[in-house]
Amino acid sequence: MEHAHNGRFKEALQTCRETAKEANKESLLFANGVKYQVKELTRNVRVQTDELFRDKDAENFSFFPVLNGIVHKLEKQTSESMQDLSHSIEVKKKHLNDFTVALFGRTKAGKSTIREALTCGDGVTIGKGAQRTTRDVQEYNWNGLRLLDVPGFEAFKGDDDTAKAHDIIDQSDFILFLASDDSIQPGEFDHMARLQEINKPFMILLNVKYNINNEVELKRFLRMPHKIFDKERLDEHQKHIRAYVKQHMNIPQVKIVNIHADAGFKSTLPEYAAHANDLWRLSNFDEVHNAISAEVQKRGKQRRLLTFYDSAIYFADTLEKMMLEEQRSIRTQAKFMLNKKKELMSFFDGFASDSKHQIITVCKKHFDRIKQWIPGFIDTNLASPDVDKLLTARLKAEQDELKSKMVGELQRIVRELQEKLTEFTKQYQFDLELLETDTAEMGGLQKGQIGRVVKWGGVIAGGVSAGAFILANVGVANFWNPVGWIAMGVSVAAGLFSWLFGGWEEKKWRKAKHDAKEQLTAMIDDTHKKAVEAYLQWFDRQIIRKGKREMLDQVSTYISGLFGIADVLKAFASEIRLRKTNMNKKLFAKLLSFEGVNCTELQIIALSREQGRATKIMVPNGWQMAGSIKTNLDSICGEQVHLFSDGSNTKERVCRALYPADITPDMIKLSKATEGKQNEATITVPSTEKGKLIGKQGINIRLASEITGIRLKIS
C-alpha cells in the first residue's frame, strides 16, 4: 500500500497544510465580523422594542408577549447560528494538517469492509451497519489522508440528522460515495444531492459484491477477474449512475472506480496471506488512492481553501436567507395587521352607530312613558298638600328605573361588543393562519440549509409566527377583550331629576299650578335630552374613545414594532450579504493567484455567486487571462465561472454580464436614471437567445442583474 505514496504527494500535502492555516485565519476574521454584526442586530432589535415597552401600561398590552417572543426567538436564532459557526471553525482548526476524505453511502454497500481493509482490522464491525446511529462517525488515517466513515443514509431520519451529515461534509475536502452493483437506486443519489450543497468534489466507488468466501469462488476470482469485473455489465451500471448524478446533482461528468472491498479486506488477514498481493491489487484500492493522490497534487491547496472559505460563505448565505425570510414574514404580518386595523375601525364605527341608536331608543321609551302619566298625576294630586313629596317620590322611582334599564342596556352592549370582538378575533386568527400557510416559502433556502434553520429555531419551523404567539400567550378569550378597559360603574342617571326636587318655594309651585302640566312636560323633555346626552357622552368616552385608544393604539404600536424589527433584519441581511460577497472575492482572488493571475480581492470590481451553481466575476479592462483559467476554475469550484471585463458603458456591461447569451447594445433599453444611478433595463431578445439569457431556473439573468446592479427585464 505504501507504494501509492510519492514525494510530490507529500509536498502537495505540506502545501495543503500551509493553505489551510492561512484560510483558517480568514475564517476567524470572518467569524469575528459576523459576531459583531450579530451583537449589533440584537442591540438594534432591542432599541426598537424597548421604546415600545417603556410605556407604563406595556405589560398589559395584549401584543407584549408577541413582540417580546419575537425578540427572544431572534436572539436564540443568532446565538445558535454563532455556536454552529464557532464549532465549524474549531473542528477544522484541529485538523489543519489533514486532507480529509469522507465516505458516504447506503447501509450494506460495503463501507465497513472498506474501513476494515484500510485499517487492517479484524472484521468485527462488518455487517453491523443497520445498528449504526448518526453519531457513529468513524475516523481513521489512510496513507496520509484522514478518512471519515459516515453512517448509511438509512440512519438519517430528518432535517436535524441531515444537518449533522452536513457537519461532516463541512470539514471534508473530498468525498467518496459508495454504491454497490447488487442494488443501485436513484434515491441514493437524491440523498447525496442534499449533502452536496456545500459544493464538494467527489468520486463514486462501485463495489462489486462477488462472494469470495469459499475456495472455489476465490480461485475463480483470482484466475478470471475480468469475468467478475465484467466490463459490459459494469459499464451499464456506470451509465445509469452518471444519468442519476446528472439528474439529481446537475453534474455532467463524475469519476467512477470499480472496486472489490472484500478482496481488499481479506488481503489483510493472515489466512489469506498467500494471496494477499493479488487480492489487494484486484481490490482496486490503489487506484482509489492514486486518484485522490492525483487530486491532492493537482488541486489539493484549492480544495483546502474551498473547505474553509465555502464553509463560511455557505453559513453567511444561510444566515442571510433566514433573516430575509424572517423579515418578509414579519413584514407580511404587519401589512396584514394594517388591513385588520382598518376592518377594526370600520367595525367600531358601525358598532358605535348601532349602539347609540339603542341608547336613544331606550331613553325615549322611558321618557315617553313618564310623559304619559304626567297629566293624570297632575289632575289627581294637584290639590293635595303633599303634591311635592308625591312628585319627588315618583320621579325618584323613575330615575332608579332608568338607571337600572340603562345599566342593563349598556351591559348588553358590552356583551355584544365582547361577542363581536371574539368572533372578529377568531376570524383574525383564521386569516393569520392562512396567511402563514400561504407565506411558508423557503426564501431560496436549499434543503440542507432548511435543516440548519430548523436547528437554529428559524421562522421556517414556525419560529416567530405571530399567530403561534397569540394562540400560546394571549388566547381567543382574552385577545382584544374589552372587559379590562370598560368601567361599568354607570352613574349617569343619578341626579338627573334632582333639579326638579328642590329650589321651588311653595308659592312658586302654587303659582305654577295652572300650567303645571305644560311646565312639567317641558321639564321632562329637557331632562330626556340631558339624559340622552349624558349616556351618549359616557358611551363615547368609556367604550368608543377608550376602546379605540386601548385597542387601536395597541394595534398601531404592534404594527410599528413589527415594521421596525423587519427593517432591522433587512439591514442585517444586507450587511451579511456584503460580508459574503467580500469573502467570495477573497476566495476567487486566491484561486486566480493559484492559476498565475496576480490579483487581490480589491481589484475584483464586482462578483455575484450562487454557491455550487454559477459565479460571475467582473474584472478591470485590460486583464488578459487564458481560456484554461476559466476551465480550471469551473472544475475546481464545480460550477460555471464567468469572468468578464468591465464595459465602457452600462449597455456594454450588461451585454457582457449576460453571457453566454449573445446580446448586443441595441437590444437594451435603459430606463431613466434616478439620482444618477441606472436602476432598470429592458432587453428585447430573439427567441433563440432567450433560454441562454435566462439560464436554468433563471440563474443567468439573476446573477447578471446582481453583478451590474440593474434590474433586468425581458420584453
mmCIF file of C-alpha atoms in Angstrom, residues 529-693:
data_model
loop_
_atom_site.group_PDB
_atom_site.id
_atom_site.type_symbol
_atom_site.label_atom_id
_atom_site.label_comp_id
_atom_site.label_asym_id
_atom_site.label_seq_id
_atom_site.Cartn_x
_atom_site.Cartn_y
_atom_site.Cartn_z
ATOM 1 C CA LYS A 529 -82.431 65.479 26.315
ATOM 2 C CA LYS A 530 -79.855 65.779 29.118
ATOM 3 C CA ALA A 531 -80.105 62.045 29.910
ATOM 4 C CA VAL A 532 -79.525 61.050 26.276
ATOM 5 C CA GLU A 533 -76.572 63.433 26.039
ATOM 6 C CA ALA A 534 -75.107 62.124 29.298
ATOM 7 C CA TYR A 535 -75.426 58.463 28.324
ATOM 8 C CA LEU A 536 -74.096 59.062 24.829
ATOM 9 C CA GLN A 537 -71.155 61.004 26.270
ATOM 10 C CA TRP A 538 -70.440 58.186 28.724
ATOM 11 C CA PHE A 539 -70.702 55.596 25.945
ATOM 12 C CA ASP A 540 -68.431 57.618 23.689
ATOM 13 C CA ARG A 541 -65.898 58.236 26.469
ATOM 14 C CA GLN A 542 -65.880 54.824 28.172
ATOM 15 C CA ILE A 543 -66.411 52.494 25.233
ATOM 16 C CA ILE A 544 -65.726 54.145 21.907
ATOM 17 C CA ARG A 545 -62.858 56.509 22.708
ATOM 18 C CA LYS A 546 -61.293 54.347 25.374
ATOM 19 C CA GLY A 547 -61.855 51.216 23.331
ATOM 20 C CA LYS A 548 -60.330 52.701 20.213
ATOM 21 C CA ARG A 549 -57.441 54.077 22.201
ATOM 22 C CA GLU A 550 -56.788 50.846 24.086
ATOM 23 C CA MET A 551 -57.244 48.585 21.100
ATOM 24 C CA LEU A 552 -56.303 50.554 18.021
ATOM 25 C CA ASP A 553 -53.349 52.205 19.727
ATOM 26 C CA GLN A 554 -52.136 48.738 20.707
ATOM 27 C CA VAL A 555 -52.533 47.547 17.148
ATOM 28 C CA SER A 556 -50.690 50.627 15.855
ATOM 29 C CA THR A 557 -47.898 50.063 18.366
ATOM 30 C CA TYR A 558 -47.686 46.410 17.359
ATOM 31 C CA ILE A 559 -47.577 47.285 13.661
ATOM 32 C CA SER A 560 -44.864 49.854 14.323
ATOM 33 C CA GLY A 561 -42.901 47.250 16.279
ATOM 34 C CA LEU A 562 -43.204 44.663 13.515
ATOM 35 C CA PHE A 563 -42.090 47.070 10.788
ATOM 36 C CA GLY A 564 -39.219 48.262 12.970
ATOM 37 C CA ILE A 565 -37.943 44.721 13.586
ATOM 38 C CA ALA A 566 -38.353 43.837 9.896
ATOM 39 C CA ASP A 567 -36.287 46.881 8.882
ATOM 40 C CA VAL A 568 -33.518 45.907 11.309
ATOM 41 C CA LEU A 569 -33.460 42.334 9.975
ATOM 42 C CA LYS A 570 -33.359 43.518 6.362
ATOM 43 C CA ALA A 571 -30.420 45.807 7.120
ATOM 44 C CA PHE A 572 -28.649 42.945 8.901
ATOM 45 C CA ALA A 573 -29.201 40.619 5.932
ATOM 46 C CA SER A 574 -27.723 43.270 3.612
ATOM 47 C CA GLU A 575 -24.633 43.535 5.821
ATOM 48 C CA ILE A 576 -24.220 39.745 5.860
ATOM 49 C CA ARG A 577 -24.620 39.706 2.080
ATOM 50 C CA LEU A 578 -21.846 42.282 1.743
ATOM 51 C CA ARG A 579 -19.610 40.228 4.034
ATOM 52 C CA LYS A 580 -20.417 37.113 1.982
ATOM 53 C CA THR A 581 -19.539 38.933 -1.257
ATOM 54 C CA ASN A 582 -16.225 40.101 0.192
ATOM 55 C CA MET A 583 -15.436 36.537 1.274
ATOM 56 C CA ASN A 584 -16.234 35.338 -2.257
ATOM 57 C CA LYS A 585 -13.936 37.999 -3.703
ATOM 58 C CA LYS A 586 -11.108 36.873 -1.423
ATOM 59 C CA LEU A 587 -11.726 33.253 -2.402
ATOM 60 C CA PHE A 588 -11.623 33.859 -6.144
ATOM 61 C CA ALA A 589 -8.677 36.245 -5.895
ATOM 62 C CA LYS A 590 -6.801 33.436 -4.159
ATOM 63 C CA LEU A 591 -7.939 30.843 -6.708
ATOM 64 C CA LEU A 592 -6.871 33.141 -9.551
ATOM 65 C CA SER A 593 -3.482 33.614 -7.906
ATOM 66 C CA PHE A 594 -3.095 29.814 -7.864
ATOM 67 C CA GLU A 595 -3.680 29.981 -11.642
ATOM 68 C CA GLY A 596 -0.901 32.532 -12.039
ATOM 69 C CA VAL A 597 -3.071 35.677 -12.118
ATOM 70 C CA ASN A 598 -1.588 38.291 -9.822
ATOM 71 C CA CYS A 599 -4.600 39.979 -8.198
ATOM 72 C CA THR A 600 -6.267 40.850 -4.910
ATOM 73 C CA GLU A 601 -9.929 40.990 -3.926
ATOM 74 C CA LEU A 602 -9.774 44.804 -4.192
ATOM 75 C CA GLN A 603 -9.141 44.508 -7.930
ATOM 76 C CA ILE A 604 -12.315 42.491 -8.491
ATOM 77 C CA ILE A 605 -14.896 45.125 -9.443
ATOM 78 C CA ALA A 606 -17.983 43.044 -8.688
ATOM 79 C CA LEU A 607 -18.964 39.441 -8.054
ATOM 80 C CA SER A 608 -22.244 37.551 -7.887
ATOM 81 C CA ARG A 609 -22.451 33.896 -6.954
ATOM 82 C CA GLU A 610 -24.931 31.144 -6.199
ATOM 83 C CA GLN A 611 -22.752 28.605 -4.475
ATOM 84 C CA GLY A 612 -22.422 25.311 -6.306
ATOM 85 C CA ARG A 613 -24.243 26.614 -9.375
ATOM 86 C CA ALA A 614 -22.615 29.622 -11.026
ATOM 87 C CA THR A 615 -20.399 32.659 -10.456
ATOM 88 C CA LYS A 616 -19.945 35.879 -12.436
ATOM 89 C CA ILE A 617 -16.833 37.987 -11.849
ATOM 90 C CA MET A 618 -16.318 41.481 -13.279
ATOM 91 C CA VAL A 619 -12.648 42.432 -13.617
ATOM 92 C CA PRO A 620 -10.956 45.606 -14.920
ATOM 93 C CA ASN A 621 -10.477 46.195 -18.631
ATOM 94 C CA GLY A 622 -7.095 45.115 -19.859
ATOM 95 C CA TRP A 623 -6.852 41.924 -17.856
ATOM 96 C CA GLN A 624 -5.577 39.127 -20.091
ATOM 97 C CA MET A 625 -6.457 35.589 -18.997
ATOM 98 C CA ALA A 626 -6.037 32.314 -20.847
ATOM 99 C CA GLY A 627 -9.163 30.281 -21.548
ATOM 100 C CA SER A 628 -7.723 27.444 -19.476
ATOM 101 C CA ILE A 629 -8.116 29.566 -16.340
ATOM 102 C CA LYS A 630 -11.910 29.554 -16.659
ATOM 103 C CA THR A 631 -11.879 25.808 -17.369
ATOM 104 C CA ASN A 632 -9.777 25.170 -14.282
ATOM 105 C CA LEU A 633 -11.996 27.358 -12.092
ATOM 106 C CA ASP A 634 -15.102 25.546 -13.359
ATOM 107 C CA SER A 635 -13.528 22.218 -12.461
ATOM 108 C CA ILE A 636 -12.219 23.365 -9.081
ATOM 109 C CA CYS A 637 -15.429 25.062 -7.954
ATOM 110 C CA GLY A 638 -17.846 22.594 -9.514
ATOM 111 C CA GLU A 639 -19.826 25.466 -11.002
ATOM 112 C CA GLN A 640 -19.885 27.672 -14.090
ATOM 113 C CA VAL A 641 -17.465 30.582 -13.583
ATOM 114 C CA HIS A 642 -17.841 33.542 -15.950
ATOM 115 C CA LEU A 643 -15.068 36.150 -15.881
ATOM 116 C CA PHE A 644 -15.633 39.284 -17.961
ATOM 117 C CA SER A 645 -14.085 42.724 -18.317
ATOM 118 C CA ASP A 646 -15.990 45.813 -17.287
ATOM 119 C CA GLY A 647 -17.676 47.507 -20.228
ATOM 120 C CA SER A 648 -17.061 51.073 -21.351
ATOM 121 C CA ASN A 649 -20.731 51.914 -20.680
ATOM 122 C CA THR A 650 -23.801 50.449 -18.989
ATOM 123 C CA LYS A 651 -25.177 48.683 -22.065
ATOM 124 C CA GLU A 652 -21.828 47.070 -22.837
ATOM 125 C CA ARG A 653 -21.518 45.934 -19.228
ATOM 126 C CA VAL A 654 -24.990 44.345 -19.310
ATOM 127 C CA CYS A 655 -24.194 42.556 -22.588
ATOM 128 C CA ARG A 656 -21.033 41.036 -21.140
ATOM 129 C CA ALA A 657 -22.754 40.081 -17.888
ATOM 130 C CA LEU A 658 -25.463 38.159 -19.767
ATOM 131 C CA TYR A 659 -23.013 35.785 -21.490
ATOM 132 C CA PRO A 660 -23.483 33.059 -22.806
ATOM 133 C CA ALA A 661 -26.480 34.812 -24.375
ATOM 134 C CA ASP A 662 -25.464 36.755 -27.495
ATOM 135 C CA ILE A 663 -26.799 40.203 -26.603
ATOM 136 C CA THR A 664 -25.909 43.450 -28.378
ATOM 137 C CA PRO A 665 -26.304 47.022 -27.018
ATOM 138 C CA ASP A 666 -29.108 47.832 -29.476
ATOM 139 C CA MET A 667 -31.274 45.161 -27.793
ATOM 140 C CA ILE A 668 -31.133 47.043 -24.479
ATOM 141 C CA LYS A 669 -33.333 49.970 -23.473
ATOM 142 C CA LEU A 670 -32.289 51.747 -20.281
ATOM 143 C CA SER A 671 -34.860 53.366 -18.028
ATOM 144 C CA LYS A 672 -34.413 56.926 -16.837
ATOM 145 C CA ALA A 673 -31.679 57.116 -14.216
ATOM 146 C CA THR A 674 -32.667 58.334 -10.739
ATOM 147 C CA GLU A 675 -30.153 60.249 -8.623
ATOM 148 C CA GLY A 676 -27.521 59.495 -11.230
ATOM 149 C CA LYS A 677 -27.953 55.735 -10.890
ATOM 150 C CA GLN A 678 -29.276 53.356 -13.519
ATOM 151 C CA ASN A 679 -31.922 51.115 -11.951
ATOM 152 C CA GLU A 680 -33.631 49.200 -14.738
ATOM 153 C CA ALA A 681 -33.060 47.925 -18.267
ATOM 154 C CA THR A 682 -35.422 46.187 -20.688
ATOM 155 C CA ILE A 683 -33.977 43.652 -23.119
ATOM 156 C CA THR A 684 -35.607 42.736 -26.406
ATOM 157 C CA VAL A 685 -34.110 39.371 -27.215
ATOM 158 C CA PRO A 686 -34.661 36.925 -30.100
ATOM 159 C CA SER A 687 -36.273 33.630 -29.122
ATOM 160 C CA THR A 688 -33.064 31.759 -29.996
ATOM 161 C CA GLU A 689 -31.201 33.549 -27.204
ATOM 162 C CA LYS A 690 -33.966 33.748 -24.620
ATOM 163 C CA GLY A 691 -33.167 30.432 -22.923
ATOM 164 C CA LYS A 692 -29.461 31.245 -22.600
ATOM 165 C CA LEU A 693 -30.246 34.751 -21.369
#
